[in-house]
Amino acid sequence: MIKFRKLNLIFTIGLIIGTLQPAKSQLAKNNSLLRRATIEYQNLRFTDAIKVLQRVLEKDPHNVSALEMIAGSNRKIKNYDEALYWYGELCKQKNIRPEWALYFAEALANKQKYEESKQWYSKYAVMRPTDRRADAFSKADFKLMQANTGNYKIKFLNINSEDSEYSPIYYKNGLLFISNRTQNTRFVFQWDRSSYSDIYILDDLKSIQEIEPPHTPIDEIEKENKFIFPSETRNNSLIGLLKSSGKKDPRNEDEPYLLKGKVRSTYHEGPAVLLPEGNLMFTRNSYISGRPAQSKTGINKLNLLTASGKDWERITPFPFNNNEYSTGHPAISPDGKMLIFASDMPNGFGGTDLYYCLRRGEGEKWSKPVNLGPEINTEGNEQFPYLHNNGKLYFSSTGHPGLGGLDIFGVVLKDMKVRGVPRNMGAGINSSGDDFGFIQDEEGKSGFFSSNRRGNDDIYQFERIKSDLIQKNENIDTVTTDRSGEFTMSILRESNHELKKSNMPTVGRQLHSGTGSISADTTLNVVRSLNKMDNSLDSAIDSCKVLKKNFTFENVYYDLNRADIRPDAALILNRIAELMKKNPETRILSASHTDSRASIEYNNKLSLRRGESVRNYLVSKGIDKKQIEVRYYGKSRLINSCKEGVSCPESEQQKNRRTEFEVLLNGVNIAHLICK
């Protein structure tokens, strides 16, 4: 700002007026540009928003709103270099928002700056202590994840184009995959000005060849990959049809061709799975009578649909589709009875979670979706599930510690229960970009996956070259211990193990082990503590309904702005303590919440105090502190419509001031059991 000396009063006033007029004009112009950029950003037109925001920041480089939108836009279209720069600028501000620290940490990982990334995850952990990602990523061993680079041979394939190819599935003798390679009769997707996605077929796997990937360094790429639910759009994000060239799809078995018919629409078709009876379940934008449906906030969400009949001409919607949230990315068990899919439906753990449904009888009769739980789902995004016949669930996640973006993880899933912890597939399969859409052959020796490590999404083929023996989940070895309970056996590399007892009324404190991080011959000394189980439950172990009855507890509630245990809550906690004493192998997960009034920070602290009050009460009744896990969510998980600013009766507000309980018995969450 220019400072003037006290000269002639008339001269001073004239000079001020002369300098203020252009300044006002420039300010008005910049405000107009910012409003325009905001409209583009809110309507998910990120490429267009970036162009306008660059003009705003040229004139006003410290405009926080513009900085936040340009950083967010580049993050959404996966422009890693720009996202890193702009989140770095935001994190120079005096008052850093927690999400800036998180996204800066993620962007640093995308550029393989792992030590700096861990430092920012640690800062985020201080700001958001309830977010499990913060602690997990700040303690992650990135060197270990990179240690098995040589375990796989990775091939870039001739089926890739200059556009995006992703999410392959085995189909007959070839592949079915998703691509947005330009179609002359398609709309343009204004998220990143790419074409909409369609389903393509490659008839014969033998036509797939390894080729040298083109030179496309990421910093030269203008058209970047989309967020994993890119098909969610605002209704005004479509522009006119392009003219048709009249060309027919090739039918050469060596080249992929477009799947036509009822499955194809003028919007996105996304990840799909082939059901055992030959039907195709696939992802598509939600639309009614040719027009996109929209949520209350104007977003066009995703749906699951099943194509059946000759040429898949009959389309049936998944019964749990909803315009307010997305359902997509289906995976099916080999017997066709279990469906796993991704959704951002309410009351999940983060952005998108994995859910499962069970098929009842023939047709599309699916049970109500059940969240796969916190062992798999995080505050981040869990997507692209795949079920292999060896009992493993593979999926991609931004919430489990990884090398950057989406990483692929594997975990044993048996009887709808997670066995062990998800294991990062390591470098080679994973990269600092997004890695997803994993499939493998029956023996688990080779397969395909998608990655945007070179800019666009491409499909890669992998071969395992270091792990010749593949552990089948159903293999069972029986060993007899000596009098002290010890035994010795040889186990395979890169395998997970579950120890089960027989002829003993005991349960184990820890029943899982794995060799995923071991690269040389060694001896494992594993201690398993077995405690005698309460006899009253022996007959209940095989009864799902009895288990759920005995180990399901009512919520406890609190007065407004209070965390002390009320008399009605004490009665419930006494019953919990009594059952835990009888069965010392049980663990309790307590999740505490608040109503919507007051700030986020205040409510986070209040819900933590409520969780600590519950734990302290149970400890006072003789329960080991280690048996109680405290989780607190503030006002982020309301169970009714009493949001901030909404007038609600006190009886409805009371429902949100609660602590909920889940019981883990032998590592199994009783709340997640589905009783036949």
XYZ file of C-alpha atoms in Angstrom:
676
model
C 0.000 0.000 0.000
C 1.355 3.459 -0.978
C 1.820 5.940 1.869
C 1.536 9.686 1.175
C 3.135 12.630 2.965
C 0.901 15.472 4.209
C 0.945 17.851 1.270
C -1.856 19.903 -0.160
C -5.227 18.468 0.984
C -6.866 18.782 -2.444
C -3.922 17.059 -4.132
C -4.020 14.207 -1.601
C -7.752 13.589 -2.001
C -7.473 13.662 -5.779
C -4.615 11.170 -5.762
C -6.496 8.778 -3.481
C -9.607 8.920 -5.649
C -7.490 8.307 -8.742
C -5.862 5.206 -7.288
C -8.992 3.748 -5.702
C -11.097 3.643 -8.882
C -8.881 1.125 -10.770
C -8.451 -0.886 -7.552
C -12.232 -1.179 -7.127
C -12.611 -2.225 -10.729
C -9.929 -4.888 -10.408
C -11.443 -6.150 -7.147
C -14.874 -6.465 -8.741
C -13.388 -8.325 -11.698
C -11.515 -10.729 -9.421
C -14.638 -11.345 -7.327
C -16.561 -12.100 -10.498
C -13.900 -14.607 -11.576
C -13.931 -16.221 -8.151
C -17.714 -16.628 -8.282
C -17.416 -18.192 -11.713
C -14.691 -20.548 -10.502
C -16.821 -21.530 -7.518
C -19.708 -22.463 -9.810
C -17.409 -24.600 -11.967
C -15.926 -26.274 -8.886
C -19.270 -26.975 -7.226
C -20.553 -28.489 -10.460
C -17.509 -30.810 -10.576
C -16.083 -29.190 -13.720
C -12.577 -29.224 -12.315
C -10.611 -28.678 -15.521
C -12.615 -25.535 -16.284
C -12.379 -24.402 -12.662
C -8.587 -24.597 -12.767
C -8.387 -22.260 -15.782
C -10.471 -19.605 -14.032
C -8.706 -20.006 -10.686
C -5.311 -19.464 -12.317
C -6.530 -16.024 -13.448
C -7.788 -15.245 -9.924
C -4.472 -16.210 -8.336
C -2.455 -14.185 -10.812
C -4.066 -11.055 -9.341
C -4.573 -12.304 -5.775
C -1.991 -15.051 -4.984
C -3.002 -15.269 -1.302
C -6.730 -15.822 -1.829
C -7.360 -18.822 0.418
C -10.645 -19.794 -1.220
C -9.000 -19.862 -4.638
C -5.998 -21.768 -3.295
C -8.256 -24.380 -1.711
C -10.316 -24.866 -4.875
C -7.336 -25.110 -7.224
C -5.646 -27.592 -4.897
C -8.838 -29.626 -4.640
C -9.443 -29.547 -8.402
C -5.969 -30.863 -9.155
C -6.371 -33.543 -6.499
C -9.656 -34.684 -8.059
C -8.205 -35.027 -11.566
C -5.031 -36.648 -10.205
C -2.658 -33.911 -11.309
C -0.160 -34.831 -8.619
C 2.475 -32.166 -9.271
C -0.002 -29.311 -9.151
C -1.841 -30.763 -6.162
C 1.440 -31.016 -4.273
C 2.341 -27.400 -5.068
C -1.013 -25.886 -4.121
C -1.477 -27.885 -0.912
C 2.051 -26.835 -0.028
C 0.941 -23.220 -0.447
C -2.129 -23.821 1.727
C -0.005 -25.403 4.434
C 2.042 -22.205 4.646
C -1.046 -20.388 5.932
C -1.237 -19.283 9.543
C -4.236 -21.445 10.449
C -3.955 -24.794 8.672
C -7.129 -26.817 8.252
C -6.805 -30.535 9.067
C -7.882 -31.614 5.584
C -5.098 -29.520 4.027
C -2.524 -31.386 6.099
C -4.078 -34.728 5.107
C -4.177 -33.947 1.395
C -0.648 -32.513 1.492
C 0.544 -35.760 3.108
C -1.228 -37.747 0.394
C 0.240 -35.585 -2.376
C 3.744 -36.020 -0.950
C 3.258 -39.800 -1.031
C 2.071 -39.538 -4.659
C 5.478 -38.026 -5.444
C 7.289 -40.698 -3.347
C 8.354 -38.182 -0.702
C 7.501 -40.675 2.017
C 9.429 -39.246 4.961
C 7.892 -35.793 4.474
C 4.534 -37.472 4.005
C 4.858 -39.223 7.379
C 5.662 -35.901 9.051
C 2.463 -34.346 7.720
C 0.436 -37.400 8.648
C 1.798 -36.926 12.176
C 0.651 -33.291 12.142
C -2.749 -34.417 10.905
C -2.887 -36.967 13.736
C -2.636 -34.125 16.246
C -5.461 -32.244 14.521
C -7.707 -35.296 14.040
C -6.849 -37.860 16.745
C -10.000 -39.887 15.950
C -8.896 -40.595 12.378
C -7.196 -43.993 12.329
C -5.388 -43.169 9.084
C -3.322 -40.506 10.788
C -1.733 -42.902 13.270
C -1.390 -45.775 10.771
C 0.307 -43.717 8.044
C 2.577 -41.853 10.457
C 3.938 -45.235 11.624
C 3.966 -46.953 8.217
C 7.098 -48.751 7.019
C 7.303 -47.607 3.412
C 10.648 -49.359 2.908
C 9.024 -52.681 3.740
C 6.272 -52.032 1.185
C 8.948 -51.348 -1.427
C 11.025 -54.383 -0.460
C 9.251 -56.909 -2.700
C 9.654 -54.995 -5.971
C 11.216 -58.078 -7.547
C 8.379 -60.427 -6.622
C 6.411 -59.630 -9.780
C 7.084 -59.237 -13.467
C 4.894 -56.359 -14.683
C 3.929 -55.992 -18.357
C 2.467 -53.012 -20.193
C -0.067 -54.318 -22.749
C -1.105 -53.698 -26.339
C -4.789 -53.343 -25.347
C -4.083 -49.916 -23.842
C -4.847 -46.726 -25.742
C -4.119 -43.035 -25.252
C -7.251 -42.900 -23.102
C -8.129 -44.901 -19.994
C -8.487 -48.682 -19.663
C -9.221 -50.258 -16.308
C -11.052 -52.900 -14.215
C -10.564 -56.065 -16.289
C -12.501 -59.266 -15.553
C -12.094 -62.697 -17.112
C -14.771 -63.307 -19.742
C -14.961 -66.577 -21.709
C -11.516 -66.939 -23.321
C -10.638 -63.282 -22.996
C -11.287 -60.143 -20.992
C -14.044 -57.635 -20.418
C -12.783 -54.213 -19.325
C -13.752 -50.536 -19.047
C -12.427 -47.785 -21.300
C -13.217 -44.193 -22.192
C -11.402 -44.386 -25.521
C -13.144 -41.788 -27.661
C -16.472 -42.751 -29.195
C -17.880 -40.421 -31.832
C -21.412 -40.677 -30.469
C -20.575 -39.992 -26.853
C -21.079 -37.094 -24.479
C -18.033 -35.418 -22.995
C -17.483 -35.796 -19.262
C -16.642 -32.340 -17.961
C -14.993 -33.578 -14.757
C -11.826 -33.725 -16.831
C -13.209 -33.331 -20.403
C -12.734 -37.000 -21.213
C -15.190 -39.315 -22.959
C -17.631 -41.394 -20.939
C -16.678 -44.948 -19.992
C -17.975 -48.013 -21.828
C -17.529 -51.770 -21.554
C -15.208 -53.426 -24.077
C -14.598 -57.078 -24.899
C -11.372 -58.799 -25.935
C -12.173 -62.268 -27.269
C -8.866 -64.044 -26.781
C -6.217 -63.688 -24.073
C -3.650 -64.975 -26.577
C -3.909 -61.687 -28.462
C -2.529 -59.803 -25.444
C 1.107 -58.867 -25.897
C 3.634 -56.924 -23.901
C 4.717 -53.709 -25.570
C 7.018 -50.846 -24.713
C 4.928 -48.162 -22.963
C 4.786 -44.797 -24.730
C 6.728 -41.884 -23.335
C 4.129 -40.036 -21.247
C 5.776 -38.429 -18.208
C 3.119 -37.357 -15.762
C 4.089 -33.695 -15.756
C 3.357 -33.512 -19.503
C -0.075 -35.103 -19.299
C -3.059 -32.810 -19.598
C -5.768 -35.434 -19.267
C -5.374 -37.139 -15.901
C -7.231 -40.022 -14.311
C -10.511 -39.502 -12.451
C -11.442 -40.138 -8.861
C -12.669 -43.665 -8.427
C -16.318 -42.682 -8.381
C -15.852 -40.259 -11.301
C -19.235 -41.080 -12.750
C -20.932 -39.089 -10.015
C -21.741 -35.827 -11.750
C -23.973 -32.851 -11.460
C -26.802 -32.872 -13.979
C -25.495 -29.864 -15.873
C -22.067 -31.399 -16.491
C -22.949 -32.873 -19.902
C -22.416 -31.086 -23.198
C -23.688 -31.800 -26.692
C -23.301 -34.948 -28.738
C -20.451 -35.207 -31.190
C -21.180 -36.224 -34.751
C -21.101 -39.935 -35.563
C -18.459 -41.169 -37.967
C -20.587 -44.149 -38.904
C -17.691 -46.543 -38.270
C -18.529 -50.015 -37.025
C -16.793 -51.660 -34.106
C -14.059 -54.084 -35.164
C -14.837 -57.749 -34.751
C -11.254 -58.902 -35.050
C -10.551 -61.184 -32.093
C -7.167 -59.524 -31.726
C -8.741 -56.131 -30.992
C -11.124 -55.016 -28.231
C -14.600 -54.037 -29.365
C -17.441 -52.100 -27.792
C -20.221 -53.960 -25.989
C -23.490 -52.651 -27.408
C -27.119 -53.339 -26.584
C -29.066 -52.473 -23.450
C -25.968 -52.431 -21.245
C -24.551 -49.415 -23.045
C -26.017 -45.971 -22.288
C -25.102 -42.334 -22.918
C -23.478 -42.170 -19.468
C -20.763 -44.067 -17.636
C -20.712 -47.839 -17.539
C -18.142 -48.895 -15.010
C -16.680 -51.899 -13.224
C -18.599 -55.136 -13.742
C -18.599 -58.772 -12.663
C -19.843 -61.924 -14.354
C -22.268 -63.958 -12.216
C -22.000 -67.778 -12.297
C -25.269 -68.136 -14.256
C -23.882 -65.872 -17.005
C -25.581 -62.592 -16.036
C -23.557 -59.390 -15.953
C -23.703 -57.076 -12.924
C -22.314 -53.655 -13.748
C -22.031 -50.051 -12.550
C -23.839 -47.177 -14.271
C -24.958 -43.620 -13.606
C -28.437 -43.390 -12.103
C -30.947 -42.113 -14.637
C -34.703 -42.285 -15.241
C -36.334 -42.188 -18.689
C -33.082 -41.101 -20.298
C -32.465 -38.230 -17.873
C -29.917 -38.380 -15.040
C -31.408 -38.700 -11.561
C -29.994 -36.450 -8.892
C -29.501 -36.397 -5.155
C -30.782 -33.580 -2.945
C -27.460 -31.823 -3.518
C -27.700 -32.172 -7.302
C -25.208 -35.046 -7.697
C -25.831 -37.855 -10.180
C -24.894 -41.001 -8.248
C -24.000 -44.542 -9.351
C -26.198 -47.634 -9.418
C -25.664 -51.371 -9.694
C -27.647 -53.196 -12.374
C -27.818 -56.767 -13.648
C -28.105 -57.628 -17.334
C -29.690 -61.010 -18.065
C -31.383 -62.908 -20.897
C -30.211 -63.304 -24.454
C -27.608 -60.681 -25.329
C -28.116 -59.222 -21.820
C -31.179 -57.296 -22.972
C -33.075 -57.400 -19.650
C -31.757 -54.842 -17.125
C -32.680 -55.232 -13.433
C -31.696 -52.610 -10.809
C -30.050 -53.685 -7.566
C -32.728 -53.427 -4.829
C -30.558 -51.197 -2.623
C -29.775 -48.484 -5.173
C -30.517 -44.982 -3.934
C -30.275 -41.543 -5.525
C -28.690 -40.185 -2.318
C -25.648 -42.469 -2.436
C -23.699 -44.599 -4.888
C -23.518 -48.367 -5.207
C -20.921 -49.817 -7.569
C -17.814 -51.936 -8.159
C -19.377 -55.399 -7.709
C -17.480 -58.581 -6.805
C -19.018 -62.044 -6.498
C -17.923 -65.198 -4.699
C -17.192 -68.228 -6.931
C -20.475 -69.868 -5.882
C -22.438 -66.680 -6.633
C -23.931 -66.455 -3.146
C -21.989 -63.494 -1.756
C -21.844 -60.046 -3.342
C -19.378 -57.385 -2.226
C -19.675 -53.816 -3.500
C -18.523 -50.271 -2.734
C -20.867 -47.561 -1.462
C -20.861 -44.194 0.262
C -24.193 -44.892 1.962
C -24.719 -43.194 5.357
C -23.203 -44.471 8.615
C -20.084 -45.906 7.009
C -16.528 -45.424 8.217
C -15.321 -43.015 5.545
C -15.749 -41.953 1.930
C -16.655 -45.290 0.335
C -16.822 -48.583 2.248
C -17.165 -52.211 1.206
C -20.463 -53.964 1.967
C -21.701 -57.498 1.412
C -25.068 -59.072 0.605
C -26.077 -62.732 0.510
C -28.192 -64.165 -2.274
C -31.406 -65.864 -1.247
C -32.465 -68.567 -3.657
C -32.511 -67.931 -7.395
C -32.491 -64.576 -9.137
C -31.689 -61.159 -7.716
C -32.937 -61.621 -4.162
C -30.229 -60.066 -2.021
C -30.144 -59.659 1.749
C -29.753 -56.214 3.284
C -26.204 -54.803 2.864
C -23.828 -55.272 5.803
C -20.700 -53.171 6.281
C -17.554 -55.324 6.238
C -16.364 -53.521 9.356
C -13.349 -51.535 10.565
C -10.849 -54.301 9.828
C -11.313 -53.458 6.129
C -13.064 -50.079 5.976
C -11.366 -46.844 7.044
C -11.981 -43.109 6.979
C -10.602 -43.199 3.423
C -11.990 -44.963 0.346
C -12.248 -48.734 0.002
C -13.223 -49.761 -3.535
C -12.744 -52.227 -6.403
C -13.241 -55.508 -4.499
C -12.369 -58.884 -6.038
C -13.033 -62.324 -4.534
C -10.666 -65.123 -5.517
C -11.440 -68.809 -5.209
C -8.668 -69.205 -2.605
C -10.795 -67.330 -0.078
C -8.995 -64.004 -0.384
C -10.611 -60.624 -0.825
C -8.555 -58.130 -2.802
C -9.512 -54.458 -2.774
C -8.067 -50.983 -3.193
C -7.846 -48.409 -0.423
C -6.600 -44.918 0.350
C -7.134 -45.497 4.073
C -4.687 -48.328 4.798
C -0.986 -47.367 4.673
C 0.267 -47.558 1.105
C 2.708 -46.158 -1.420
C 0.384 -43.364 -2.573
C -3.135 -43.010 -3.954
C -5.087 -46.246 -4.077
C -3.083 -49.344 -3.161
C -4.175 -52.965 -3.605
C -4.557 -55.079 -0.474
C -5.363 -58.727 0.164
C -6.983 -60.371 3.180
C -8.522 -63.768 3.884
C -12.311 -63.630 4.112
C -14.098 -66.703 5.426
C -17.735 -67.040 6.483
C -18.104 -63.264 6.058
C -15.366 -62.757 8.650
C -12.008 -61.085 8.133
C -9.083 -63.335 9.045
C -5.975 -61.368 9.946
C -5.265 -57.856 8.698
C -5.234 -56.528 5.112
C -1.772 -56.894 3.569
C -0.354 -54.372 1.125
C 0.614 -56.164 -2.095
C 3.811 -54.145 -2.170
C 5.775 -52.395 -4.904
C 5.348 -53.664 -8.437
C 1.638 -54.235 -8.030
C 1.359 -50.937 -6.138
C 2.914 -47.591 -7.015
C 2.763 -43.977 -5.902
C -0.319 -43.529 -8.113
C -3.701 -45.290 -8.089
C -3.596 -49.091 -8.348
C -6.872 -50.992 -8.512
C -9.030 -53.471 -10.455
C -6.944 -56.535 -9.472
C -7.764 -60.056 -10.751
C -5.730 -63.266 -10.952
C -5.953 -66.760 -12.413
C -7.163 -69.781 -10.435
C -3.666 -70.678 -9.240
C -2.814 -67.126 -8.270
C 0.349 -67.115 -10.383
C -0.589 -64.377 -12.829
C -3.305 -61.843 -13.472
C -4.149 -58.259 -14.353
C -4.620 -54.929 -12.595
C -5.144 -51.263 -13.434
C -2.891 -48.336 -12.615
C -2.460 -44.673 -13.516
C 1.252 -44.761 -12.692
C 1.990 -43.419 -16.173
C -0.752 -40.778 -16.169
C -3.898 -42.353 -17.651
C -5.419 -45.577 -16.383
C -3.814 -48.579 -18.089
C -4.172 -52.336 -17.693
C -1.060 -54.262 -16.693
C -0.353 -57.976 -16.540
C 1.651 -59.483 -13.680
C 3.427 -62.769 -13.054
C 4.627 -63.917 -9.670
C 8.290 -64.857 -10.013
C 9.403 -65.386 -6.421
C 6.514 -67.205 -4.795
C 6.223 -70.545 -6.602
C 3.932 -72.127 -4.028
C 0.483 -70.620 -3.607
C -1.216 -71.231 -0.287
C -4.854 -72.343 -0.649
C -7.134 -71.096 2.087
C -8.824 -74.489 2.480
C -5.597 -76.407 3.187
C -5.742 -77.782 6.722
C -2.793 -79.279 8.593
C -3.289 -81.043 11.920
C -0.536 -81.051 14.532
C -0.390 -82.388 18.068
C 1.279 -80.334 20.754
C 3.504 -81.677 23.486
C 2.517 -81.483 27.142
C 3.602 -77.868 27.324
C 1.467 -76.972 24.307
C 4.377 -76.478 21.857
C 4.683 -77.719 18.266
C 6.832 -77.118 15.158
C 5.790 -77.041 11.486
C 6.993 -75.575 8.173
C 4.910 -72.830 6.569
C 4.968 -71.166 3.160
C 6.087 -67.674 2.247
C 3.492 -64.954 1.693
C 0.756 -66.900 3.432
C -1.742 -66.311 6.220
C -2.483 -68.843 8.925
C -5.277 -69.479 11.363
C -4.826 -71.672 14.431
C -7.836 -73.643 15.609
C -8.204 -75.793 18.690
C -10.034 -79.110 18.883
C -11.150 -81.283 21.788
C -10.464 -78.430 24.193
C -13.006 -76.060 25.770
C -10.683 -73.103 25.141
C -10.508 -69.947 23.118
C -7.444 -68.081 21.904
C -6.409 -64.497 22.589
C -4.718 -64.243 19.164
C -5.417 -66.738 16.411
C -3.805 -65.310 13.248
C -0.292 -65.136 11.865
C 1.305 -64.404 8.505
C 4.610 -64.475 6.616
C 3.980 -61.601 4.215
C 6.980 -59.527 5.334
C 9.504 -62.418 5.495
C 11.891 -62.825 2.534
C 14.356 -65.490 3.790
C 14.333 -68.776 5.717
C 13.838 -68.131 9.391
C 12.250 -69.513 12.536
C 9.106 -67.954 13.960
C 8.419 -68.232 17.650
C 4.709 -67.584 17.967
C 3.001 -67.646 21.362
C -0.713 -68.388 21.525
C -2.420 -68.028 24.894
C -5.463 -70.306 25.369
C -7.887 -69.673 28.191
C -10.721 -71.863 29.364
C -14.075 -70.684 28.117
C -17.134 -70.151 30.257
C -19.067 -73.451 30.156
C -22.394 -71.675 29.853
C -21.399 -70.609 26.328
C -20.193 -73.995 25.044
C -23.605 -74.855 23.672
C -24.036 -71.351 22.236
C -20.930 -71.276 20.034
C -22.777 -72.941 17.179
C -25.929 -70.902 17.666
C -25.774 -67.568 15.912
C -29.024 -66.320 17.376
C -28.004 -67.141 20.944
C -24.650 -65.418 20.432
C -26.278 -62.247 19.152
C -28.763 -62.288 22.024
C -26.113 -62.765 24.718
C -23.612 -60.300 23.274
C -25.820 -57.431 22.106
C -26.156 -54.482 24.466
C -28.353 -51.419 24.531
C -26.901 -47.959 24.037
C -26.185 -45.777 27.036
C -27.268 -42.142 26.908
C -26.095 -38.825 28.373
C -27.509 -35.517 29.499
C -26.804 -32.427 27.404
C -23.119 -31.377 27.564
C -22.429 -34.099 30.170
C -20.244 -37.197 30.132
C -21.041 -38.740 33.523
C -22.705 -42.158 33.780
C -26.422 -41.901 34.590
C -28.218 -44.526 36.729
C -29.952 -45.995 33.666
C -26.594 -46.318 31.919
C -25.027 -47.977 34.970
C -27.522 -50.847 34.757
C -26.417 -51.614 31.203
C -22.708 -51.274 32.015
C -23.105 -53.612 34.994
C -24.498 -56.285 32.682
C -21.606 -55.772 30.251
C -19.069 -56.059 33.089
C -20.704 -59.241 34.409
C -20.561 -60.977 31.028
C -16.971 -59.863 30.380
C -15.861 -61.284 33.736
C -17.383 -64.643 32.867
C -15.745 -64.563 29.433
C -12.335 -62.873 29.710
C -11.601 -63.364 25.995
C -14.256 -60.859 24.959
C -13.392 -57.317 23.888
C -15.701 -54.317 23.772
C -15.736 -51.605 21.109
C -17.424 -48.490 22.469
C -18.398 -45.754 20.012
C -19.461 -42.470 21.603
C -21.408 -39.666 19.933
C -22.957 -36.248 20.558
C -25.882 -34.286 19.201
C -25.310 -31.627 16.532
C -25.139 -28.567 18.776
C -21.811 -26.781 19.388
C -18.616 -26.940 17.315
C -16.917 -29.991 15.806
C -13.904 -29.579 18.107
C -16.055 -29.318 21.224
C -18.131 -32.361 20.305
C -15.079 -34.468 19.483
C -13.711 -33.794 22.952
C -17.114 -34.388 24.556
C -17.576 -37.760 22.838
C -14.052 -38.740 23.912
C -14.918 -37.894 27.525
C -18.039 -40.035 27.252
C -16.027 -42.971 25.926
C -13.501 -42.568 28.736
C -16.324 -42.453 31.302
C -17.622 -45.796 30.017
C -14.152 -47.343 30.124
C -13.433 -46.009 33.598
C -16.746 -47.370 34.877
C -16.035 -50.850 33.476
C -12.502 -50.779 34.878
C -13.971 -49.904 38.292
C -16.007 -53.119 37.979
C -12.878 -55.213 37.508
C -12.553 -55.258 33.711
C -9.068 -55.101 32.186
C -8.530 -51.756 30.445
C -7.020 -53.579 27.448
C -10.367 -55.252 26.773
C -12.053 -51.924 26.004
C -11.457 -49.927 22.839
C -12.729 -46.349 22.889
C -13.816 -44.695 19.662
C -15.373 -41.249 19.485
C -17.069 -39.519 16.579
C -18.492 -36.244 17.876
C -21.483 -35.171 15.792
C -20.352 -36.888 12.569
C -22.745 -39.855 12.853
C -26.196 -38.576 13.692
C -28.925 -41.225 13.572
C -31.749 -38.843 12.674
C -32.343 -35.575 10.836
C -31.388 -33.330 13.793
C -28.530 -31.624 11.986
C -27.045 -28.333 13.133
C -29.600 -25.559 12.755
C -32.567 -27.936 12.482
C -35.231 -27.515 15.169
C -35.713 -30.889 16.880
C -37.493 -31.941 20.078
C -35.209 -32.862 22.951
C -36.310 -36.496 22.732
C -34.783 -36.676 19.236
C -31.601 -34.859 20.281
C -31.256 -37.377 23.124
C -30.997 -40.242 20.640
C -27.730 -38.834 19.308
C -26.090 -38.413 22.749
C -25.107 -42.066 23.026
C -22.440 -44.726 23.345
C -22.905 -47.838 21.204
C -21.290 -51.213 21.890
C -19.988 -54.067 19.775
C -18.533 -57.284 21.196
C -15.606 -59.204 19.738
C -15.469 -62.882 20.696
C -12.391 -64.780 19.469
C -11.778 -61.847 17.137
C -15.256 -62.143 15.594
C -17.525 -59.106 15.752
C -20.857 -60.509 16.929
C -22.731 -57.548 15.443
C -21.585 -58.570 11.944
C -22.874 -62.163 12.135
C -25.734 -62.982 9.788
C -27.995 -65.650 11.262
C -29.654 -68.026 8.798
